[in-house]
Amino acid sequence: MKAGEKEFLSYLEGSNKNFIIPVYQRNYNWKKEQCKVLFDDLEDIIKSGFRTHFLGSVVSIYSIGKEYLVIDGQQRMTTMSLLLIAMCNVIKDFGEEKNIITTQEEIKDFLINKHSRDEEKKIKLKPILEDRKAYYGLFEEDIQIDNNSNIGLNYSYFYNRILKDNVCVDDLFEAIQRLIIVDIELKNGEDDPQLIFESLNSTGLDLSEADRVRNFVLMGKDSKTQEELYNKYWYKIEKNTDDNVSSFIRDYLTIKERNIPNKNKVYISFKNYVSENKIDIEELLKDLLIFSRYYREISCFDTEDEYINELLKRINKLEIYVSYPFLLELFDDYYNNLIGKEELCKCLELIECFILRRIVCNVPTNALNKIFMNLGREVKKFKDYKANYYDILKFVITNKKSSQRFPNDEEFSYSFINKDIYNTKSKVYLFERLENFDNKEIVDLENLINNGTLSIEHIMPQTLTPKWKECLGENYEEIHSKYLHTIGNLTLTGYNSKMSNKLFEEKRDMEYGFKQSRLYLNKYLSEINTWNEDEIKNRGRILLDKALEIWKYPNSEYDPSQESENIFTLDDENVDFTGEKIISFNIFSQDCKVNNWTEFYEQILMILYNLDAVIFNNIIDKCYRRDVLDNNKSRKEFNLRNPLKIADNIYLETNLNTQAKLDIIRTFVEEFNLELNSISFSIK
């Protein structure tokens, strides 16, 4: 095996040289997204004047007659070849007009063996059979572009991008000359290509998203500047976030972009955010450092105010960390004097109540990330938000519908009484609040439960003895099944093992029993004589009265000059949007206004087609065994009642109800391997 650094064009250079993609390799599958990153990098080389840029490694096996079997690096090689072809054709079409010095012949030397007598070996790169026709079509005198292939689509992207960005082909060619690869050449018959490939692509300790972000903001600087930026900003950011930088940056981007990055694409989202907004790196690091301090205060309840810390501690106990983007924004508003301390506390109390009520009422949690992503934006849409921040927040959050709703007293009361509290994740928080609310003698229940001093006691035991069955009456099975894990039948004690399956009277009167307990939760139990269905229900109602006082529903008296929006995403599949009015949608961080669901349906489908026509065509030809899609797509216009033309021979039905349109969109989005929550829409 030989390995060494080499200029990419030097690797391609040479007469009668051929690069063959073996048949066992996967298809060429780079999309516009990867091509954009590559072209962005080349533009950066042009602007910054970098001397070299690392493209990656290429692993090949040298065969007879200057043939190289490419076992790793085919995606990069094919993509670079497409870019070179696009440059040739830009020169052909606009060379004189744009005064381009570089000639087609100079570039073609890296693409074609012009002196080869063997037609099959004339084109240097030989893709696998499924890609070959599309690739070879680009070399025809009358160029053939296959728009159903990634080969054709990516060629068109590069050709159009060069013209759109008005990139000088001479500069682009010079930038390509600076690309460096690691050329790994295996000896045929001696090296095991499979082992080499596995070694190169082993999972090992992959760079985290935060590592990639750090490298992005620091690389390209001289060593002194790198050290200064690291010590002044990045090191402190890591400490403030307890090295949980990836999650922090994801939350930061959620606020800035109003879009939640995929956990595995935080770096790409960050890089796009920086480049698209042309943000100065040091200014960005300053802002990240500020928000990382908020992050520390929120996650470690580490502010200078004792009550704010208590509120943050309680919110964190509920473990709904998708609330962090809004909490970060809330703290930014607080430290920028948009709201005062009293208003901040009210907002935190409101968020705590909102989360707890949803947990008790089993409202699906998948809507929460969108709610907290958009909450700050929704508040600030009101012109008077600076004067009425908390009142507007109450108005917005209590006017949410369906899976985003703030459960009212009726829903909360029913769930609180009947819910299986024992198997609820937040039960310790719930008991602690019930015990300590409006109580000056605070009991540290969390630590007492965690260290085993206190434990949760089923007053009516989990296993009924004959005497317990007798006490409960002839309906003991139904009573036991219905009330065992509910709040009315649960309490706390330090003597769980001694109480065991004893009768209620014994638990009450035994040493350290309910009568001797100092806990509020046991006060009612010390005053009654028996334990049956009526007493369980009665105690449940007593605790409910306290719960309604603790987690009070926030009635809003705010009189808005505009309606409040409700923002949903495509993963809200259990919500019926029939009769609702859509006003806008967001895809790829772009807001688009629409007048109705049909416009939404048509625009999303067109966006997806333009994103990847190959995938779109595959969906049209695929059988899903789902009537809603299979019966409403066609290659022929006359097969549909009211067809939407996407492209030649691609038609979708528009005469559908709202739910059918959403179901079809969801299928397309899933086939494109996009997350359903990446597309949001607003209704009134």
PDB file of C-alpha atoms in Angstrom, residues 83 95 98 296 301 427 496 542 596 665 676:
ATOM      1  CA  LEU A  83     -18.242  20.382 -11.763  1.00  0.00           C
ATOM      2  CA  GLY A  95     -16.340  32.105 -22.704  1.00  0.00           C
ATOM      3  CA  LYS A  98     -17.132  36.663 -19.894  1.00  0.00           C
ATOM      4  CA  ARG A 296     -25.796  27.578  33.048  1.00  0.00           C
ATOM      5  CA  PHE A 301     -30.546  27.083  38.793  1.00  0.00           C
ATOM      6  CA  LYS A 427     -44.402  11.802  40.856  1.00  0.00           C
ATOM      7  CA  ASN A 496     -43.120   1.336  54.206  1.00  0.00           C
ATOM      8  CA  ILE A 542     -58.909  17.291  48.952  1.00  0.00           C
ATOM      9  CA  ASN A 596     -55.809  27.894   1.945  1.00  0.00           C
ATOM     10  CA  ILE A 665     -47.575  15.420   1.992  1.00  0.00           C
ATOM     11  CA  LEU A 676     -42.086  15.588   9.774  1.00  0.00           C
TER      12      LEU A 676
END
